[in-house]
Amino acid sequence: MQSGELAAIIGVNGIGKSTLIRTLANMQASLKGQILINSKPLTAYKTAILAKEISVVLTNALVSKNLSVQEVVTLGRQPYSNWIGSLKKEDKQKVNKALDMLDLQKLAKTPCYELSDGQLQRVMIARALAQDTSIILLDEPTSHLDLYHKVQILKLLKSIAHDIQKTILFTSHEIELALQLCDKMLLLNNNENPFGKPDELVAHQAFENLFPKDTIVFDTSTGAYRIKK
Amino acid sequence: MLLVAVVISTLANVSLGSVNIPFKETVKVFLSQSVQNETWEYIIWNYRIPKTITALLVGGGLALSGLLMQTLFQNPLAGPFVLGVSSGASLGVALLIMGSSLISGLFMFDLANDYSLAIMASVGSFLVLMIVMLIAARVKDTMALLIIGLMFGSITAAVVSILSYFTKAENLQQYIYWSFGSLGNLDGKQIALLMLFILFGLVLSIIAIKPLNAFLLGENYAQSMGVNIKKSRYLIIIATGLLAGSITAFAGPIAFIGLAVPHLTRQVFKTSDHKILIPAVLLVGAILMVLCDTVAQLPTSVNVLPINAITSIIGAPVVIWLLVKKRKMIF
C-alpha cells in the first residue's frame, strides 16, 4: 500500500480479517510471512516507536466510558508526551485538529457513555488521528451503524486518506460501499486473496468466488450482490 | 477543600476518645501552646496522634490500591478484598503467627515480630495478586476473576481454620485480634515503616500514571499507544502489593475502603484521569478512614469497636447507594 490510500479487507466471517489487522498492528505474532513498514520489518520496531507509525480503531468496547470525548482523543497523544503525560502546545493543537476534522468540538466535554455508536466511532477515529501516525488500521469501523452513518464514516476515512495522506486499512462487510469508496480492496478467499483496485477486481471476476454460491450471486453490471431465487 | 476536610477530620479524631479532651485544647496542643491539663497533652502525643496518622495512611493507601486494581483489572468491583489480596495477606500472617508455633514454639516470638508480620503479609498479598494476574491473562472474563478472588478467600479461611484447630489459644487470639483490624497498636517505628511502604507504593503509582490512563481504553489500545503492557502490569501489581500488603500487615484486613473510595471519588470529581484521581483517592480515603475511626472509638466511651466492622457498616451502604443511584458503577 502507498500513503494516501484507503483500502478495505473483505471476506466471509471467520476467514481472518481481524486476525490480519491484529497481526499488522503487532498485537499478535504473525502466522507466516513478513510485514514491512517503510521497508523495515514490523518486529524491528519498538512498541514506543511503532506507536508513532500505526494507530488502531478496534471493535472492543471502551473499558472506561466515564472519559470525556476530549480525554479519549487526548490519550492519542501518549506516544509524544513525557513520563507523566503532560501536554505541550503542539499536542493540544493536534487534539483540536482531530476534534475539528471529525466534527466533535461540540461534544468535547460529553462523557462517552452518553454517545451513540456512530459518535463513539468518530471519537475513536479522532483518537487515532491525534496519534498522528502514517498508518491507521480499523477493525470493522462500520459495524453496528445504520447505512447513513456507515457512509459517513467511510467518506470520512476516504477524505482523511486523501487530504492528509494517511494510509488507511479497514476490515468490512460493506462490499458495495467499499467498491464505491475505496482505492484498493483485499479479498480474503483462502486461495489467491486478490488485492487491487475495485474495478480491476470486478473485471477479473474476483467477487464471484468470495462467498458460497447457494444464497447470493454477484452481478457484474451493477457491482452488487443479488439474492438467488 | 479536601485538604481542609483532612485537617478538620484529623482534629476531630484526635480530640474525641475515651478521655474527653475539648476541641479547643486539642488545637492548642497541635500549635504547641500550653494546655490546662498535661495528661491531655501526653494522651494526644502518645496515643491519639499516632493512631490518627495510622488511620490517614491506611485509608489513603487502601483507597489507592483499590484504584490501581480497578484500573488494572478493568473491573469496577476490584479491590484488595474482592480479589483475595487481603486473604493472601491474612494467610501469610496466619502461617506466621499460628504456623510457626506449630513448627517450633520457641521461635514464635522471634519470628512473629512486626517486621516479619509485614513481610509475610506483603508476600502473601503479592503472591495472590500474581496468581490472579496469571489467571486473568488466560480468563478474560471479569466475572470469573471475581469468583476466583472469592475462592482464594475460601481457601484462606480453610487453611486458617485448620491452623487454628491445632494452634495454641494465645496464638489464635493474637491472630483474631489482628483480623479485627486495628489502628492503635503501632509505635513510632512501625508507623515510619508503614509510611515508607506507602510512600514507595505511591511513587510507583505516580510513575504508572500514563499507562494507567492508557489502560482505561483497554490493553490493546494501550499497547498501540506505545505502553509496554507487561512492564506496566508488574509495576502496578508491585505498587498494589506494597500498599495493600503492608497496610493489612500493620492494621489488619480492613474492608471496603479500597473498593468504595475510588467510586466515591470518581463521582465527586467526575473524571477517570489518574493524574487527578491518585491524589484525590488518597485524600478521600484518608478522610473516610479517620471518620470511621472516630465512630469506632465511640466518643466519650471507654469501649472501642473493631475498625473493620465500622468500615463495612459504612462502606457497604455507600456502594449499594451508588449502584442504586447510578444503576451501574461508572468506571
PDB file of C-alpha atoms in Angstrom, chain A residues 65-215:
ATOM      1  CA  LYS A  65     -16.833   5.126  29.308  1.00  0.00           C
ATOM      2  CA  ASN A  66     -16.520   7.694  32.067  1.00  0.00           C
ATOM      3  CA  LEU A  67     -13.903   9.520  29.997  1.00  0.00           C
ATOM      4  CA  SER A  68     -14.979  12.600  28.080  1.00  0.00           C
ATOM      5  CA  VAL A  69     -14.577  12.804  24.312  1.00  0.00           C
ATOM      6  CA  GLN A  70     -11.683  15.189  24.731  1.00  0.00           C
ATOM      7  CA  GLU A  71      -9.958  12.930  27.267  1.00  0.00           C
ATOM      8  CA  VAL A  72     -10.155   9.938  24.911  1.00  0.00           C
ATOM      9  CA  VAL A  73      -8.792  11.931  21.965  1.00  0.00           C
ATOM     10  CA  THR A  74      -6.062  13.416  24.171  1.00  0.00           C
ATOM     11  CA  LEU A  75      -4.930   9.897  25.129  1.00  0.00           C
ATOM     12  CA  GLY A  76      -3.914   9.583  21.488  1.00  0.00           C
ATOM     13  CA  ARG A  77      -1.021  11.933  22.253  1.00  0.00           C
ATOM     14  CA  GLN A  78       0.550   9.474  24.718  1.00  0.00           C
ATOM     15  CA  PRO A  79       3.392   8.388  22.413  1.00  0.00           C
ATOM     16  CA  TYR A  80       4.569  12.009  22.306  1.00  0.00           C
ATOM     17  CA  SER A  81       4.057  13.160  25.894  1.00  0.00           C
ATOM     18  CA  ASN A  82       6.549  12.944  28.768  1.00  0.00           C
ATOM     19  CA  TRP A  83       6.570  10.377  31.598  1.00  0.00           C
ATOM     20  CA  ILE A  84       3.549  11.821  33.350  1.00  0.00           C
ATOM     21  CA  GLY A  85       1.627  12.617  30.172  1.00  0.00           C
ATOM     22  CA  SER A  86       1.562  16.425  30.282  1.00  0.00           C
ATOM     23  CA  LEU A  87       0.597  18.125  27.042  1.00  0.00           C
ATOM     24  CA  LYS A  88       2.636  20.583  25.046  1.00  0.00           C
ATOM     25  CA  LYS A  89       1.137  23.263  22.812  1.00  0.00           C
ATOM     26  CA  GLU A  90       1.617  21.091  19.755  1.00  0.00           C
ATOM     27  CA  ASP A  91      -0.264  18.229  21.418  1.00  0.00           C
ATOM     28  CA  LYS A  92      -3.226  20.459  22.171  1.00  0.00           C
ATOM     29  CA  GLN A  93      -3.264  21.676  18.583  1.00  0.00           C
ATOM     30  CA  LYS A  94      -3.270  18.138  17.233  1.00  0.00           C
ATOM     31  CA  VAL A  95      -6.123  17.168  19.556  1.00  0.00           C
ATOM     32  CA  ASN A  96      -8.110  20.205  18.493  1.00  0.00           C
ATOM     33  CA  LYS A  97      -7.490  19.479  14.832  1.00  0.00           C
ATOM     34  CA  ALA A  98      -8.679  15.893  15.250  1.00  0.00           C
ATOM     35  CA  LEU A  99     -11.812  17.086  17.060  1.00  0.00           C
ATOM     36  CA  ASP A 100     -12.445  19.582  14.245  1.00  0.00           C
ATOM     37  CA  MET A 101     -11.976  17.032  11.474  1.00  0.00           C
ATOM     38  CA  LEU A 102     -14.496  14.652  12.976  1.00  0.00           C
ATOM     39  CA  ASP A 103     -16.915  17.391  13.976  1.00  0.00           C
ATOM     40  CA  LEU A 104     -16.624  16.620  17.681  1.00  0.00           C
ATOM     41  CA  GLN A 105     -15.948  20.069  19.145  1.00  0.00           C
ATOM     42  CA  LYS A 106     -19.498  20.393  20.465  1.00  0.00           C
ATOM     43  CA  LEU A 107     -19.241  17.003  22.155  1.00  0.00           C
ATOM     44  CA  ALA A 108     -15.746  17.579  23.575  1.00  0.00           C
ATOM     45  CA  LYS A 109     -16.865  17.626  27.230  1.00  0.00           C
ATOM     46  CA  THR A 110     -19.501  14.879  26.866  1.00  0.00           C
ATOM     47  CA  PRO A 111     -18.755  11.628  28.673  1.00  0.00           C
ATOM     48  CA  CYS A 112     -18.524   8.650  26.312  1.00  0.00           C
ATOM     49  CA  TYR A 113     -21.401   6.753  27.929  1.00  0.00           C
ATOM     50  CA  GLU A 114     -23.775   9.396  26.575  1.00  0.00           C
ATOM     51  CA  LEU A 115     -22.685   8.946  22.957  1.00  0.00           C
ATOM     52  CA  SER A 116     -24.388   6.974  20.194  1.00  0.00           C
ATOM     53  CA  ASP A 117     -22.480   4.196  18.411  1.00  0.00           C
ATOM     54  CA  GLY A 118     -21.802   6.443  15.436  1.00  0.00           C
ATOM     55  CA  GLN A 119     -20.492   9.268  17.589  1.00  0.00           C
ATOM     56  CA  LEU A 120     -18.316   6.877  19.588  1.00  0.00           C
ATOM     57  CA  GLN A 121     -16.808   5.528  16.378  1.00  0.00           C
ATOM     58  CA  ARG A 122     -15.956   9.088  15.329  1.00  0.00           C
ATOM     59  CA  VAL A 123     -14.304   9.645  18.712  1.00  0.00           C
ATOM     60  CA  MET A 124     -12.149   6.566  18.265  1.00  0.00           C
ATOM     61  CA  ILE A 125     -11.136   7.690  14.782  1.00  0.00           C
ATOM     62  CA  ALA A 126     -10.313  11.144  16.153  1.00  0.00           C
ATOM     63  CA  ARG A 127      -8.148   9.488  18.805  1.00  0.00           C
ATOM     64  CA  ALA A 128      -6.284   7.566  16.101  1.00  0.00           C
ATOM     65  CA  LEU A 129      -5.838  10.806  14.140  1.00  0.00           C
ATOM     66  CA  ALA A 130      -4.479  12.616  17.188  1.00  0.00           C
ATOM     67  CA  GLN A 131      -1.890   9.851  17.470  1.00  0.00           C
ATOM     68  CA  ASP A 132      -0.566  11.291  14.219  1.00  0.00           C
ATOM     69  CA  THR A 133       0.641   8.074  12.614  1.00  0.00           C
ATOM     70  CA  SER A 134       1.221   7.419   8.932  1.00  0.00           C
ATOM     71  CA  ILE A 135      -0.909   4.273   9.084  1.00  0.00           C
ATOM     72  CA  ILE A 136      -4.375   3.813  10.590  1.00  0.00           C
ATOM     73  CA  LEU A 137      -5.815   0.311  10.959  1.00  0.00           C
ATOM     74  CA  LEU A 138      -9.516  -0.124  11.680  1.00  0.00           C
ATOM     75  CA  ASP A 139     -11.356  -3.307  12.559  1.00  0.00           C
ATOM     76  CA  GLU A 140     -14.941  -3.163  11.324  1.00  0.00           C
ATOM     77  CA  PRO A 141     -15.394   0.567  11.799  1.00  0.00           C
ATOM     78  CA  THR A 142     -18.913   0.443  10.366  1.00  0.00           C
ATOM     79  CA  SER A 143     -20.472  -2.447  12.258  1.00  0.00           C
ATOM     80  CA  HIS A 144     -23.486  -1.529  14.441  1.00  0.00           C
ATOM     81  CA  LEU A 145     -24.099   1.587  12.339  1.00  0.00           C
ATOM     82  CA  ASP A 146     -27.027   2.399  10.066  1.00  0.00           C
ATOM     83  CA  LEU A 147     -26.473   2.955   6.361  1.00  0.00           C
ATOM     84  CA  TYR A 148     -26.287   6.740   6.710  1.00  0.00           C
ATOM     85  CA  HIS A 149     -23.600   6.592   9.375  1.00  0.00           C
ATOM     86  CA  LYS A 150     -21.737   3.796   7.598  1.00  0.00           C
ATOM     87  CA  VAL A 151     -21.343   6.017   4.574  1.00  0.00           C
ATOM     88  CA  GLN A 152     -20.478   8.982   6.775  1.00  0.00           C
ATOM     89  CA  ILE A 153     -17.621   7.076   8.442  1.00  0.00           C
ATOM     90  CA  LEU A 154     -16.275   5.633   5.189  1.00  0.00           C
ATOM     91  CA  LYS A 155     -16.376   9.017   3.426  1.00  0.00           C
ATOM     92  CA  LEU A 156     -14.535  10.489   6.392  1.00  0.00           C
ATOM     93  CA  LEU A 157     -11.861   7.805   6.155  1.00  0.00           C
ATOM     94  CA  LYS A 158     -11.530   8.498   2.453  1.00  0.00           C
ATOM     95  CA  SER A 159     -11.074  12.218   2.962  1.00  0.00           C
ATOM     96  CA  ILE A 160      -8.551  11.604   5.749  1.00  0.00           C
ATOM     97  CA  ALA A 161      -6.550   9.278   3.488  1.00  0.00           C
ATOM     98  CA  HIS A 162      -6.630  11.631   0.519  1.00  0.00           C
ATOM     99  CA  ASP A 163      -6.427  15.026   2.204  1.00  0.00           C
ATOM    100  CA  ILE A 164      -3.724  14.389   4.793  1.00  0.00           C
ATOM    101  CA  GLN A 165      -2.023  11.445   3.063  1.00  0.00           C
ATOM    102  CA  LYS A 166      -2.647   8.706   5.609  1.00  0.00           C
ATOM    103  CA  THR A 167      -2.552   5.026   4.742  1.00  0.00           C
ATOM    104  CA  ILE A 168      -5.847   3.580   5.948  1.00  0.00           C
ATOM    105  CA  LEU A 169      -6.724  -0.097   6.003  1.00  0.00           C
ATOM    106  CA  PHE A 170     -10.002  -1.393   7.421  1.00  0.00           C
ATOM    107  CA  THR A 171     -11.989  -4.611   7.570  1.00  0.00           C
ATOM    108  CA  SER A 172     -15.596  -4.514   6.491  1.00  0.00           C
ATOM    109  CA  HIS A 173     -18.625  -6.438   5.349  1.00  0.00           C
ATOM    110  CA  GLU A 174     -19.843  -3.474   3.284  1.00  0.00           C
ATOM    111  CA  ILE A 175     -18.722  -4.726  -0.101  1.00  0.00           C
ATOM    112  CA  GLU A 176     -20.933  -2.419  -2.131  1.00  0.00           C
ATOM    113  CA  LEU A 177     -19.906   0.677  -0.204  1.00  0.00           C
ATOM    114  CA  ALA A 178     -16.245  -0.324  -0.324  1.00  0.00           C
ATOM    115  CA  LEU A 179     -16.475  -0.809  -4.083  1.00  0.00           C
ATOM    116  CA  GLN A 180     -17.624   2.781  -4.465  1.00  0.00           C
ATOM    117  CA  LEU A 181     -15.293   4.417  -1.934  1.00  0.00           C
ATOM    118  CA  CYS A 182     -12.015   2.501  -1.648  1.00  0.00           C
ATOM    119  CA  ASP A 183      -8.851   2.946  -3.656  1.00  0.00           C
ATOM    120  CA  LYS A 184      -7.972  -0.691  -3.198  1.00  0.00           C
ATOM    121  CA  MET A 185      -9.544  -3.846  -1.839  1.00  0.00           C
ATOM    122  CA  LEU A 186      -8.133  -7.076  -0.452  1.00  0.00           C
ATOM    123  CA  LEU A 187     -10.457 -10.040  -0.903  1.00  0.00           C
ATOM    124  CA  LEU A 188      -9.686 -12.862   1.515  1.00  0.00           C
ATOM    125  CA  ASN A 189     -10.935 -16.088  -0.066  1.00  0.00           C
ATOM    126  CA  ASN A 190      -8.440 -18.530   1.421  1.00  0.00           C
ATOM    127  CA  ASN A 191      -6.914 -19.008  -2.015  1.00  0.00           C
ATOM    128  CA  GLU A 192      -5.367 -16.263  -4.110  1.00  0.00           C
ATOM    129  CA  ASN A 193      -6.553 -13.411  -1.869  1.00  0.00           C
ATOM    130  CA  PRO A 194      -6.636 -10.858  -4.718  1.00  0.00           C
ATOM    131  CA  PHE A 195      -5.623  -7.256  -3.918  1.00  0.00           C
ATOM    132  CA  GLY A 196      -6.218  -4.370  -6.310  1.00  0.00           C
ATOM    133  CA  LYS A 197      -8.426  -1.535  -7.484  1.00  0.00           C
ATOM    134  CA  PRO A 198     -12.155  -2.233  -7.186  1.00  0.00           C
ATOM    135  CA  ASP A 199     -12.894  -2.026 -10.948  1.00  0.00           C
ATOM    136  CA  GLU A 200      -9.989  -4.340 -11.757  1.00  0.00           C
ATOM    137  CA  LEU A 201     -11.214  -6.840  -9.194  1.00  0.00           C
ATOM    138  CA  VAL A 202     -14.715  -6.712 -10.674  1.00  0.00           C
ATOM    139  CA  ALA A 203     -13.311  -7.160 -14.186  1.00  0.00           C
ATOM    140  CA  HIS A 204     -11.313 -10.182 -13.050  1.00  0.00           C
ATOM    141  CA  GLN A 205     -14.458 -11.696 -11.538  1.00  0.00           C
ATOM    142  CA  ALA A 206     -12.822 -11.784  -8.131  1.00  0.00           C
ATOM    143  CA  PHE A 207     -16.122 -11.291  -6.358  1.00  0.00           C
ATOM    144  CA  GLU A 208     -17.825 -14.308  -7.859  1.00  0.00           C
ATOM    145  CA  ASN A 209     -15.940 -16.740  -5.658  1.00  0.00           C
ATOM    146  CA  LEU A 210     -15.909 -14.736  -2.464  1.00  0.00           C
ATOM    147  CA  PHE A 211     -18.962 -16.434  -0.958  1.00  0.00           C
ATOM    148  CA  PRO A 212     -20.512 -19.893  -1.346  1.00  0.00           C
ATOM    149  CA  LYS A 213     -22.943 -19.682  -4.247  1.00  0.00           C
ATOM    150  CA  ASP A 214     -26.094 -21.127  -2.681  1.00  0.00           C
ATOM    151  CA  THR A 215     -27.635 -17.870  -1.431  1.00  0.00           C
TER     152      THR A 215
END
